[in-house]
mmCIF file of C-alpha atoms in Angstrom:
data_model
loop_
_atom_site.group_PDB
_atom_site.id
_atom_site.type_symbol
_atom_site.label_atom_id
_atom_site.label_comp_id
_atom_site.label_asym_id
_atom_site.label_seq_id
_atom_site.Cartn_x
_atom_site.Cartn_y
_atom_site.Cartn_z
ATOM 1 C CA UNK A 1 13.074 -16.645 -13.513
ATOM 2 C CA UNK A 2 13.517 -14.154 -10.548
ATOM 3 C CA UNK A 3 14.939 -12.065 -12.575
ATOM 4 C CA UNK A 4 11.597 -12.080 -14.585
ATOM 5 C CA UNK A 5 9.485 -11.477 -11.879
ATOM 6 C CA UNK A 6 11.632 -8.812 -10.503
ATOM 7 C CA UNK A 7 11.277 -6.961 -13.813
ATOM 8 C CA UNK A 8 7.623 -6.923 -13.771
ATOM 9 C CA UNK A 9 7.391 -5.910 -10.488
ATOM 10 C CA UNK A 10 9.600 -2.527 -11.564
ATOM 11 C CA UNK A 11 7.341 -2.587 -14.293
ATOM 12 C CA UNK A 12 4.281 -2.353 -12.572
ATOM 13 C CA UNK A 13 5.352 -0.356 -9.408
ATOM 14 C CA UNK A 14 6.742 2.207 -12.685
ATOM 15 C CA UNK A 15 3.478 2.156 -14.360
ATOM 16 C CA UNK A 16 1.503 3.216 -10.926
ATOM 17 C CA UNK A 17 3.930 5.670 -10.062
ATOM 18 C CA UNK A 18 4.750 7.335 -13.060
ATOM 19 C CA UNK A 19 8.095 7.013 -13.093
ATOM 20 C CA UNK A 20 10.763 5.105 -15.008
ATOM 21 C CA UNK A 21 11.989 1.730 -13.370
ATOM 22 C CA UNK A 22 15.202 3.143 -13.312
ATOM 23 C CA UNK A 23 14.419 6.402 -10.866
ATOM 24 C CA UNK A 24 12.543 3.304 -8.435
ATOM 25 C CA UNK A 25 15.688 1.776 -8.205
ATOM 26 C CA UNK A 26 18.423 4.356 -7.981
ATOM 27 C CA UNK A 27 15.424 5.797 -4.954
ATOM 28 C CA UNK A 28 15.537 1.916 -3.964
ATOM 29 C CA UNK A 29 19.725 1.471 -4.576
ATOM 30 C CA UNK A 30 19.605 5.646 -2.280
ATOM 31 C CA UNK A 31 16.859 5.545 -0.298
ATOM 32 C CA UNK A 32 15.131 8.344 -1.470
ATOM 33 C CA UNK A 33 12.004 6.966 -0.762
ATOM 34 C CA UNK A 34 10.377 11.337 -0.907
ATOM 35 C CA UNK A 35 11.883 11.173 -4.479
ATOM 36 C CA UNK A 36 9.996 7.926 -5.598
ATOM 37 C CA UNK A 37 7.067 9.471 -4.149
ATOM 38 C CA UNK A 38 6.490 12.159 -5.806
ATOM 39 C CA UNK A 39 4.214 11.134 -8.540
ATOM 40 C CA UNK A 40 2.041 9.006 -6.421
ATOM 41 C CA UNK A 41 -1.180 10.226 -5.315
ATOM 42 C CA UNK A 42 -1.545 10.890 -1.914
ATOM 43 C CA UNK A 43 -3.627 7.603 -0.649
ATOM 44 C CA UNK A 44 -0.801 5.662 -2.439
ATOM 45 C CA UNK A 45 1.746 7.602 -0.504
ATOM 46 C CA UNK A 46 -0.267 7.514 2.410
ATOM 47 C CA UNK A 47 -0.521 3.820 2.490
ATOM 48 C CA UNK A 48 3.528 3.547 2.170
ATOM 49 C CA UNK A 49 4.082 5.545 5.073
ATOM 50 C CA UNK A 50 2.100 3.863 7.104
ATOM 51 C CA UNK A 51 3.741 0.953 6.538
ATOM 52 C CA UNK A 52 7.242 2.100 7.028
ATOM 53 C CA UNK A 53 6.075 3.796 10.096
ATOM 54 C CA UNK A 54 4.821 0.932 11.617
ATOM 55 C CA UNK A 55 7.791 -1.305 12.345
ATOM 56 C CA UNK A 56 5.551 -4.325 12.226
ATOM 57 C CA UNK A 57 3.814 -3.577 9.481
ATOM 58 C CA UNK A 58 7.505 -2.720 7.698
ATOM 59 C CA UNK A 59 8.377 -6.477 9.112
ATOM 60 C CA UNK A 60 5.905 -8.011 7.045
ATOM 61 C CA UNK A 61 6.451 -6.169 4.197
ATOM 62 C CA UNK A 62 10.530 -6.619 4.309
ATOM 63 C CA UNK A 63 9.511 -10.414 4.684
ATOM 64 C CA UNK A 64 7.048 -11.347 2.047
ATOM 65 C CA UNK A 65 8.774 -12.730 -1.368
ATOM 66 C CA UNK A 66 8.710 -10.033 -3.309
ATOM 67 C CA UNK A 67 10.208 -7.749 -1.034
ATOM 68 C CA UNK A 68 13.235 -10.038 -0.683
ATOM 69 C CA UNK A 69 13.952 -10.305 -4.428
ATOM 70 C CA UNK A 70 13.392 -6.756 -5.314
ATOM 71 C CA UNK A 71 16.489 -6.490 -1.648
ATOM 72 C CA UNK A 72 18.497 -8.664 -4.035
ATOM 73 C CA UNK A 73 18.360 -6.808 -6.982
ATOM 74 C CA UNK A 74 18.990 -3.517 -5.116
ATOM 75 C CA UNK A 75 22.483 -5.536 -3.309
ATOM 76 C CA UNK A 76 21.042 -5.517 -0.137
ATOM 77 C CA UNK A 77 21.457 -8.435 2.400
#
């Protein structure tokens, strides 16, 4: 069930950013967020950068079930 949800999230993110699921996975594994966001629109990029620059928002995001599932997928702790 978790793999199905992860695949769905990757698929949705892929569609929103206009890049392949493999590119998203590679960017996440390598920490290459700029490359992942190169096709995102300005509003999406600003929102993501705002979250990542605010430790409280980033922590809240990382604690979400979706983020935890992605971290497991990418081999994170």
